[in-house]
Short mmCIF file of C-alpha atoms in Angstrom, two decimals:
data_model
loop_
_atom_site.label_atom_id
_atom_site.label_comp_id
_atom_site.label_asym_id
_atom_site.label_seq_id
_atom_site.Cartn_x
_atom_site.Cartn_y
_atom_site.Cartn_z
CA MET A 23 -0.04 0.02 -0.05
CA LYS A 24 1.37 3.54 -0.79
CA SER A 25 1.80 5.72 2.10
CA THR A 26 0.16 9.24 2.07
CA LEU A 27 3.81 10.60 2.19
CA TYR A 28 4.65 8.87 -0.91
CA ALA A 29 1.55 10.25 -2.59
CA ALA A 30 2.46 13.64 -1.37
CA LEU A 31 6.00 13.37 -2.60
CA LEU A 32 4.90 12.66 -6.12
CA ALA A 33 2.64 15.77 -6.19
CA LEU A 34 5.33 17.81 -4.77
CA LEU A 35 8.04 16.89 -7.35
CA THR A 36 6.02 17.80 -10.31
CA PRO A 37 6.53 21.60 -10.34
CA LEU A 38 10.10 21.56 -9.11
CA GLY A 39 12.62 23.19 -11.43
CA ALA A 40 16.12 22.28 -12.28
CA ALA A 41 17.48 25.48 -10.40
CA ALA A 42 16.30 23.76 -7.22
CA PHE A 43 18.08 20.55 -7.77
CA PRO A 44 21.83 19.97 -7.79
CA TYR A 45 22.16 17.59 -10.77
CA CYS A 46 19.71 17.58 -13.61
CA ALA A 47 15.90 17.95 -14.25
CA ALA A 48 15.81 14.43 -15.88
CA LEU A 49 16.21 12.80 -12.42
CA GLN A 50 13.03 14.35 -11.21
CA SER A 51 10.76 12.30 -13.42
CA ALA A 52 10.16 8.62 -14.11
CA ASP A 53 9.56 9.53 -17.81
CA THR A 54 13.03 11.14 -18.44
CA VAL A 55 15.39 8.43 -16.85
CA PRO A 56 16.33 5.21 -18.28
CA LYS A 57 13.55 2.49 -18.10
CA LYS A 58 15.75 0.51 -15.54
CA HIS A 59 15.63 3.37 -13.26
CA ALA A 60 11.94 4.05 -13.66
CA LYS A 61 10.85 2.52 -10.65
CA ARG A 62 13.13 4.51 -8.39
CA ALA A 63 12.32 7.79 -9.87
CA PRO A 64 11.80 10.76 -9.17
CA PHE A 65 14.99 11.34 -7.03
CA LEU A 66 15.51 13.75 -4.30
CA ALA A 67 18.71 15.56 -3.17
CA ASP A 68 19.43 18.27 -0.88
CA ASN A 69 20.82 21.50 -2.36
CA ALA A 70 24.42 20.67 -2.39
CA GLY A 71 23.83 17.11 -3.46
CA GLN A 72 25.18 15.31 -0.31
CA TRP A 73 22.12 12.95 0.06
CA ILE A 74 20.19 11.21 -2.78
CA ILE A 75 17.17 9.18 -2.44
CA GLY A 76 14.69 7.56 -4.76
CA GLN A 77 10.87 7.29 -4.37
CA ASP A 78 11.30 3.59 -3.85
CA GLN A 79 12.72 4.18 -0.40
CA LEU A 80 9.61 6.04 0.65
CA LYS A 81 7.10 3.32 0.04
CA ASN A 82 5.33 2.04 2.96
CA ALA A 83 5.18 -1.62 2.28
CA PHE A 84 5.83 -2.90 5.65
CA GLU A 85 2.32 -4.52 6.44
CA VAL A 86 2.41 -8.14 7.66
CA THR A 87 -0.95 -9.64 6.88
CA ASN A 88 -2.41 -12.60 8.77
CA GLU A 89 -1.60 -14.99 5.87
CA ALA A 90 2.13 -13.81 6.04
CA SER A 91 2.22 -14.07 9.85
CA VAL A 92 1.11 -17.61 9.62
CA LEU A 93 3.68 -18.54 6.99
CA LEU A 94 6.44 -16.70 8.99
CA ARG A 95 5.43 -18.64 12.22
CA ALA A 96 5.66 -21.96 10.18
CA ILE A 97 9.09 -21.02 8.80
CA GLY A 98 10.59 -20.14 12.20
CA ALA A 99 9.14 -23.48 13.43
CA ALA A 100 10.68 -25.44 10.44
CA PHE A 101 14.08 -24.12 11.04
CA ARG A 102 13.74 -24.99 15.00
CA ALA A 103 12.79 -28.40 13.90
CA GLN A 104 16.26 -28.71 12.14
CA GLY A 105 18.15 -27.32 15.14
CA SER A 106 18.41 -23.79 13.88
CA THR A 107 17.33 -20.70 15.18
CA LEU A 108 16.14 -18.24 12.56
CA VAL A 109 16.59 -14.51 13.13
CA VAL A 110 15.99 -11.36 10.90
CA LEU A 111 18.55 -8.62 10.48
CA PRO A 112 16.15 -5.98 8.69
CA ALA A 113 17.84 -2.84 7.32
CA PRO A 114 15.80 0.13 8.22
CA PRO A 115 14.35 2.74 5.96
CA ARG A 116 17.29 4.94 4.65
CA PRO A 117 15.38 8.27 4.44
CA LEU A 118 14.99 8.28 8.12
CA PHE A 119 18.77 8.74 8.47
CA VAL A 120 18.81 11.98 6.30
CA PRO A 121 19.54 15.19 8.62
CA ASP A 122 16.59 17.27 9.27
CA PRO A 123 17.87 20.52 7.39
CA LEU A 124 18.46 18.34 4.25
CA LEU A 125 15.02 16.75 4.62
CA ALA A 126 13.62 20.19 4.40
CA GLU A 127 15.57 21.05 1.39
CA MET A 128 14.12 17.91 -0.33
CA GLY A 129 10.64 19.06 0.64
CA LEU A 130 10.11 16.44 3.36
CA SER A 131 9.50 16.61 7.24
CA ARG A 132 10.87 14.37 10.08
CA ALA A 133 7.44 14.24 11.39
CA GLU A 134 5.83 12.85 8.26
CA LEU A 135 8.70 10.43 7.91
CA ASP A 136 8.53 9.08 11.42
CA ALA A 137 4.56 8.76 11.34
CA GLY A 138 4.78 7.10 8.01
CA ILE A 139 7.61 4.75 7.11
CA GLY A 140 9.02 4.91 10.46
CA SER A 141 6.27 3.81 12.31
CA ALA A 142 5.27 1.15 9.65
CA PHE A 143 8.72 -0.37 9.81
CA SER A 144 8.60 -0.57 13.62
CA GLY A 145 5.28 -2.25 13.46
CA TYR A 146 6.82 -4.67 10.78
CA VAL A 147 9.67 -5.59 13.15
CA ALA A 148 7.16 -6.22 15.97
CA ALA A 149 5.00 -8.50 13.79
CA LEU A 150 8.19 -10.54 13.03
CA ASN A 151 8.95 -11.08 16.75
CA ALA A 152 5.27 -11.76 17.37
CA THR A 153 5.69 -15.01 14.95
CA GLY A 154 8.48 -16.16 17.15
CA ILE A 155 11.41 -15.01 14.71
CA PRO A 156 13.70 -12.72 16.32
CA ALA A 157 14.24 -9.17 14.77
CA VAL A 158 15.73 -5.96 15.89
CA ASP A 159 14.25 -2.28 15.15
CA LEU A 160 17.21 -0.66 13.76
CA SER A 161 15.27 2.48 13.00
CA SER A 162 16.34 3.69 16.54
CA PHE A 163 19.75 4.41 15.21
CA ALA A 164 18.11 7.23 13.08
CA THR A 165 17.67 9.45 16.10
CA GLY A 166 20.89 8.63 17.90
CA PRO A 167 24.56 9.51 17.74
CA ALA A 168 25.38 6.75 15.08
CA ARG A 169 23.01 8.07 12.55
CA ASP A 170 25.55 9.96 10.42
CA GLY A 171 27.73 6.88 9.80
CA PHE A 172 25.13 4.31 9.46
CA TYR A 173 24.17 4.82 5.59
CA PHE A 174 26.25 6.12 2.69
CA THR A 175 24.62 9.30 1.44
CA ARG A 176 24.75 8.50 -2.36
CA ASP A 177 24.26 4.66 -2.05
CA THR A 178 21.38 2.63 -1.05
CA HIS A 179 23.30 0.22 1.42
CA TRP A 180 24.45 0.61 4.97
CA THR A 181 28.21 1.41 5.63
CA PRO A 182 30.71 -1.10 7.11
CA GLU A 183 30.04 0.92 10.30
CA GLY A 184 26.31 0.54 9.96
CA ALA A 185 26.51 -3.15 9.51
CA ALA A 186 28.69 -3.57 12.57
CA ARG A 187 26.22 -1.61 14.68
CA ALA A 188 23.19 -3.56 13.36
CA VAL A 189 24.82 -6.89 13.94
CA ALA A 190 25.74 -5.57 17.66
CA GLU A 191 21.96 -4.98 18.11
CA LEU A 192 21.03 -8.48 16.93
CA ALA A 193 23.57 -9.97 19.22
CA GLN A 194 22.31 -8.00 22.07
CA LEU A 195 18.74 -9.41 21.40
CA LEU A 196 20.22 -12.93 21.19
CA ARG A 197 22.25 -12.61 24.24
CA PRO A 198 20.71 -10.01 26.68
CA ASP A 199 23.36 -10.70 29.41
CA ALA A 200 26.49 -10.24 27.19
CA ALA A 201 27.09 -6.73 25.74
CA PRO A 202 28.62 -7.02 22.29
CA ASP A 203 32.15 -5.43 21.89
CA LEU A 204 32.22 -3.14 18.84
CA PRO A 205 35.37 -3.35 17.10
CA PRO A 206 37.47 -0.12 16.40
CA PHE A 207 36.64 1.81 13.38
CA GLU A 208 40.07 2.52 12.12
CA GLY A 209 39.99 1.26 8.70
CA ARG A 210 38.52 3.19 5.53
CA PHE A 211 36.16 2.07 2.79
CA THR A 212 35.54 3.88 -0.39
CA GLU A 213 32.12 3.54 -2.19
CA ARG A 214 31.51 5.00 -5.40
CA GLY A 215 27.76 4.81 -4.93
CA SER A 216 24.95 3.14 -6.72
CA LEU A 217 22.98 6.52 -6.74
CA SER A 218 26.14 8.26 -7.98
CA ASP A 219 26.05 5.96 -10.72
CA VAL A 220 22.51 6.92 -11.89
CA VAL A 221 23.80 10.70 -11.70
CA VAL A 222 26.59 9.86 -13.85
CA GLU A 223 24.42 7.89 -16.45
CA VAL A 224 21.38 10.29 -16.52
CA CYS A 225 23.26 13.72 -15.89
CA GLY A 226 26.80 13.08 -17.07
CA THR A 227 27.91 14.50 -13.59
CA GLN A 228 30.34 12.53 -11.42
CA PRO A 229 29.72 12.97 -7.57
CA ALA A 230 32.63 12.46 -5.46
CA PRO A 231 33.23 8.76 -4.01
CA GLU A 232 32.62 8.33 -0.34
CA ILE A 233 35.21 7.40 2.08
CA VAL A 234 34.05 6.07 5.46
CA PRO A 235 35.37 4.48 8.56
CA ALA A 236 35.32 0.74 8.49
CA PRO A 237 35.62 -1.66 11.43
CA VAL A 238 38.93 -3.64 11.95
CA TYR A 239 38.13 -7.08 13.31
CA ALA A 240 40.89 -9.01 15.11
CA GLN A 241 42.14 -11.94 13.28
CA ALA A 242 40.89 -14.42 16.03
CA ALA A 243 37.35 -13.13 15.73
CA GLY A 244 37.24 -12.36 12.02
CA ALA A 245 39.30 -14.53 9.63
CA GLY A 246 39.66 -17.24 12.03
CA ALA A 247 36.17 -17.36 12.85
CA LEU A 248 35.08 -17.34 9.28
CA LEU A 249 37.40 -20.37 8.65
CA GLY A 250 35.48 -22.25 11.49
CA THR A 251 38.35 -22.17 14.26
CA THR A 252 36.12 -20.79 17.05
CA ASP A 253 34.48 -22.80 19.78
CA GLY A 254 31.34 -20.74 19.34
CA PRO A 255 28.15 -21.57 17.32
CA ARG A 256 28.12 -22.31 13.65
CA ALA A 257 26.19 -19.39 11.75
CA ALA A 258 24.95 -18.79 8.29
CA LEU A 259 24.16 -15.37 6.79
CA VAL A 260 21.55 -15.47 4.16
CA GLY A 261 20.78 -11.97 2.52
CA THR A 262 21.02 -9.63 -0.26
CA SER A 263 23.56 -7.12 -1.66
CA PHE A 264 23.79 -5.75 1.76
CA SER A 265 25.80 -8.76 2.58
CA ASP A 266 26.98 -9.47 -0.89
CA ARG A 267 27.95 -6.09 -2.29
CA TYR A 268 30.22 -6.29 -5.57
CA GLN A 269 29.60 -10.24 -5.19
CA ARG A 270 31.58 -10.33 -1.87
CA ASP A 271 30.92 -9.24 1.76
CA ALA A 272 32.25 -5.67 0.99
CA TYR A 273 30.56 -4.24 4.39
CA GLN A 274 31.87 -7.16 6.44
CA VAL A 275 28.55 -8.35 7.70
CA ALA A 276 29.73 -11.94 8.20
CA ASP A 277 32.86 -10.60 9.93
CA ALA A 278 30.60 -8.57 12.48
CA ILE A 279 28.46 -11.69 13.07
CA ALA A 280 31.68 -13.79 13.78
CA HIS A 281 32.90 -10.92 15.96
CA MET A 282 29.76 -10.31 18.05
CA LEU A 283 28.44 -14.05 18.44
CA ASP A 284 32.12 -15.47 18.50
CA ALA A 285 30.74 -17.85 15.75
CA SER A 286 32.07 -19.44 12.59
CA VAL A 287 30.06 -17.96 9.64
CA ALA A 288 29.26 -19.10 6.17
CA ASN A 289 27.89 -16.40 3.92
CA TYR A 290 25.28 -17.69 1.51
CA SER A 291 24.05 -14.01 0.60
CA LEU A 292 23.22 -13.26 -3.15
CA THR A 293 22.97 -9.93 -5.19
CA GLY A 294 19.89 -9.57 -7.22
CA GLY A 295 17.87 -12.43 -5.75
CA GLY A 296 15.19 -10.29 -4.31
CA PRO A 297 13.83 -10.80 -0.68
CA THR A 298 13.67 -14.73 -0.65
CA GLY A 299 16.03 -15.66 -3.50
CA ALA A 300 19.19 -16.27 -1.33
CA MET A 301 16.98 -17.97 1.21
CA LEU A 302 15.40 -20.28 -1.27
CA ALA A 303 18.61 -21.14 -2.76
CA PHE A 304 20.34 -22.00 0.62
CA ILE A 305 17.51 -24.40 1.40
CA GLU A 306 17.13 -25.93 -1.90
CA SER A 307 20.87 -26.56 -2.32
CA GLY A 308 20.93 -28.70 0.93
CA ALA A 309 23.09 -26.10 2.83
CA LEU A 310 20.76 -25.85 5.67
CA GLY A 311 20.30 -29.50 6.22
CA ALA A 312 23.83 -30.30 5.92
CA GLY A 313 25.63 -27.30 7.59
CA GLY A 314 24.43 -28.08 11.22
CA TYR A 315 23.97 -24.16 11.80
CA GLU A 316 22.79 -23.09 15.26
CA VAL A 317 21.85 -19.75 13.98
CA VAL A 318 20.76 -18.58 10.62
CA VAL A 319 20.68 -14.79 10.09
CA TRP A 320 18.33 -13.55 7.40
CA GLU A 321 19.35 -10.05 6.31
CA SER A 322 16.47 -8.20 4.69
CA PRO A 323 16.56 -4.69 3.05
CA TYR A 324 14.00 -1.86 3.74
CA THR A 325 12.88 -2.02 0.11
CA THR A 326 12.21 -5.64 0.16
CA PRO A 327 10.75 -6.66 3.59
CA LEU A 328 9.84 -10.20 4.56
CA ASN A 329 6.18 -9.95 4.03
CA SER A 330 5.43 -11.26 0.60
CA VAL A 331 3.13 -14.13 0.74
CA ASP A 332 4.14 -15.46 -2.56
CA GLY A 333 7.85 -15.61 -1.62
CA LEU A 334 6.99 -16.82 1.78
CA ARG A 335 4.99 -19.76 0.40
CA GLN A 336 7.77 -20.71 -1.64
CA VAL A 337 10.51 -20.63 1.13
CA LEU A 338 8.15 -22.67 3.36
CA GLY A 339 7.30 -24.92 0.52
CA ALA A 340 11.14 -25.62 0.16
CA LEU A 341 11.37 -26.44 4.00
CA HIS A 342 8.50 -29.01 4.04
CA ALA A 343 9.65 -32.61 4.08
CA ALA A 344 9.32 -34.19 0.54
CA THR A 345 6.79 -37.06 1.31
CA PRO A 346 4.58 -37.48 -1.69
CA ALA A 347 1.00 -38.26 -1.03
CA GLY A 348 -0.50 -40.25 -3.81
CA PRO A 349 0.28 -40.39 -7.42
CA ALA A 350 1.59 -37.30 -9.32
CA GLU A 351 -0.19 -35.60 -12.24
CA VAL A 352 1.40 -34.88 -15.43
CA ALA A 353 0.97 -31.71 -17.54
CA GLU A 354 2.50 -29.66 -20.38
CA VAL A 355 3.32 -26.13 -18.90
CA GLY A 356 3.98 -23.05 -20.85
CA ASP A 357 3.05 -19.45 -21.13
CA ALA A 358 -0.50 -20.36 -21.36
CA TRP A 359 -2.54 -21.63 -18.35
CA ALA A 360 -2.54 -25.41 -18.15
CA GLU A 361 -5.40 -26.98 -15.85
CA LEU A 362 -4.86 -30.17 -13.68
CA PRO A 363 -7.82 -32.05 -12.19
CA LEU A 364 -6.48 -32.01 -8.62
CA ALA A 365 -9.05 -31.92 -6.00
CA PHE A 366 -7.76 -32.07 -2.16
CA ASP A 367 -8.25 -30.49 1.01
CA ALA A 368 -5.15 -28.34 1.50
CA ALA A 369 -5.36 -28.59 5.39
CA SER A 370 -4.39 -32.19 4.97
CA PHE A 371 -1.05 -31.49 2.92
CA THR A 372 1.99 -29.41 3.50
CA ALA A 373 2.80 -28.29 0.03
CA LEU A 374 2.19 -28.49 -3.88
CA SER A 375 5.29 -29.84 -5.58
CA ILE A 376 6.03 -29.35 -9.40
CA GLU A 377 9.07 -31.01 -10.96
CA MET A 378 10.11 -29.33 -14.27
CA PRO A 379 13.57 -30.97 -15.47
CA GLY A 380 15.85 -28.42 -16.60
CA VAL A 381 13.78 -25.49 -15.50
CA THR A 382 15.62 -23.83 -12.67
CA GLU A 383 14.90 -20.14 -13.25
CA GLY A 384 11.78 -17.90 -14.15
CA LYS A 385 8.41 -17.38 -13.06
CA LEU A 386 5.84 -19.90 -12.20
CA TRP A 387 2.36 -19.07 -11.53
CA ALA A 388 0.02 -21.48 -9.58
CA GLU A 389 -3.75 -20.75 -9.25
CA LEU A 390 -5.59 -22.87 -6.75
CA ILE A 391 -9.46 -22.80 -7.46
CA ALA A 392 -11.68 -23.62 -4.43
CA GLU A 393 -15.02 -25.33 -4.50
CA ASP A 394 -16.74 -21.95 -3.83
CA GLY A 395 -15.12 -20.37 -6.94
CA THR A 396 -12.24 -18.68 -4.89
CA ARG A 397 -9.19 -18.34 -6.99
CA GLN A 398 -5.82 -18.09 -4.90
CA ARG A 399 -3.04 -17.19 -7.24
CA TYR A 400 0.64 -17.09 -6.18
CA ARG A 401 3.89 -16.43 -8.20
CA MET A 402 7.09 -18.45 -7.55
CA VAL A 403 10.35 -17.03 -8.69
CA LYS A 404 13.82 -18.51 -9.21
CA SER A 405 16.36 -15.87 -10.22
CA LYS A 406 18.93 -16.50 -12.65
CA ARG A 407 21.41 -14.58 -10.74
CA VAL A 408 21.48 -17.62 -8.33
CA PRO A 409 24.48 -19.74 -9.08
CA ALA A 410 23.48 -22.88 -11.14
CA GLU A 411 24.83 -25.23 -8.48
CA ARG A 412 22.44 -23.80 -5.97
CA ARG A 413 19.17 -23.99 -8.36
CA SER A 414 16.69 -26.77 -8.20
CA PRO A 415 14.16 -27.97 -10.88
CA THR A 416 11.74 -28.52 -8.06
CA TRP A 417 9.25 -25.74 -7.31
CA ARG A 418 7.04 -26.04 -4.20
CA LEU A 419 4.26 -24.00 -2.90
CA ALA A 420 3.29 -24.29 0.84
CA LEU A 421 -0.42 -24.79 1.40
CA ASP A 422 -0.48 -23.51 5.14
CA GLY A 423 -3.20 -21.33 6.02
CA LEU A 424 -5.12 -21.02 2.64
CA ALA A 425 -8.32 -18.89 3.14
CA ALA A 426 -10.21 -21.47 1.00
CA PRO A 427 -8.58 -24.85 1.57
CA GLN A 428 -10.98 -27.15 -0.48
CA ILE A 429 -9.23 -27.16 -3.67
CA THR A 430 -11.17 -28.58 -6.98
CA ARG A 431 -8.81 -27.52 -9.54
CA VAL A 432 -5.02 -26.44 -10.07
CA LYS A 433 -3.73 -24.27 -12.83
CA LEU A 434 -0.06 -23.27 -13.86
CA ARG A 435 1.84 -21.14 -16.10
CA LEU A 436 5.21 -20.91 -16.84
CA GLN A 437 5.59 -17.03 -17.64
CA GLY A 438 7.30 -16.49 -20.83
CA GLY A 439 8.72 -20.11 -20.80
CA ALA A 440 8.88 -22.65 -23.47
CA ARG A 441 6.48 -25.51 -23.12
CA THR A 442 7.83 -28.38 -20.84
CA MET A 443 6.43 -31.15 -19.02
CA ALA A 444 5.66 -30.95 -15.38
CA GLU A 445 4.92 -33.62 -12.65
CA VAL A 446 2.70 -32.13 -10.10
CA SER A 447 2.36 -33.96 -6.73
CA LEU A 448 0.97 -33.10 -3.25
CA LEU A 449 3.21 -33.42 -0.08
CA ARG A 450 2.29 -34.50 3.61
#
């Protein structure tokens, strides 16, 4: 749902002139930037161009529905059943960290941000905790002394210092009686900036790179821990570009976890996998079952919170035990809808499983048609940016908590895909 603040922002930006903007007028409209940036435009900046934010960062999309809560609760329970504690490390909305005078120059107000995306984010974190999955509300840093060092000003990600402070908060949540020891911030990190890259592409102007402090982790707690030489717990980090920037952990999130929890850490984060792509790959590759991880840290950015029912159903489906219940149906699936005569009570099964040999990426739609005519449509996604060895031709959709569980028919569509044979079965 779009926030009132977001709608007001769009109305505000329309009349702005180039003189009020430090770069070029083209950044101020989705119609005048390249198509790949349209969803992020219009862009805002203060008069000196110190901070840049896109409209996508102002969206209020943090609501956790009852259906999402059911799925999150089941996901947490599934991890516990495998001996792992799942925790969420949710990066807070970046606009909250813009200094008040610069917000005013952008036409925004602190009060509106706090009442909109700030309040919604805190509610989202509370909803995660209510499902039994521990999470920390890192938006508190936006009003404290660490605000200025938490995010880059011309990049969408947190800084190495911000990552360290975020993990320290998570460690404090997991171990209330042991205060985490922050490392010294004596290093330096240079970030050219993803938002600076947009300015270069659209305006031909090159903003200066940012040079920020970086933590220096002791060998015993950093490199040694990552190699598994500590006596602490085994931990897995599963996240996005916040933990896999430039296809490496540029912001040292895994180092922070190793340091704060005295853990040996394996990083399974993926850039470009969306909110659930890395987690799905982590489960489907067998890494969860084989790793013996006591703690799994699910890092999640503010633009893609963990409340998408489609993605959560896919993750939970991958976690469910693969015990077929009855014979499989076979259908040819492609870009047109294919209907299968599957009739069942979803409350008696855990997941719908679709095997498509050779199909390990793309978008697969499943529509479950109930006896009262209710159509429940879900989209399963497997990103081509996931390494081939971590992909699977098995697509699963959890059936937990369907609003209309008495299913009479199932329809499948492989969006944009060539026709292929699919074997569809129910799992208990």
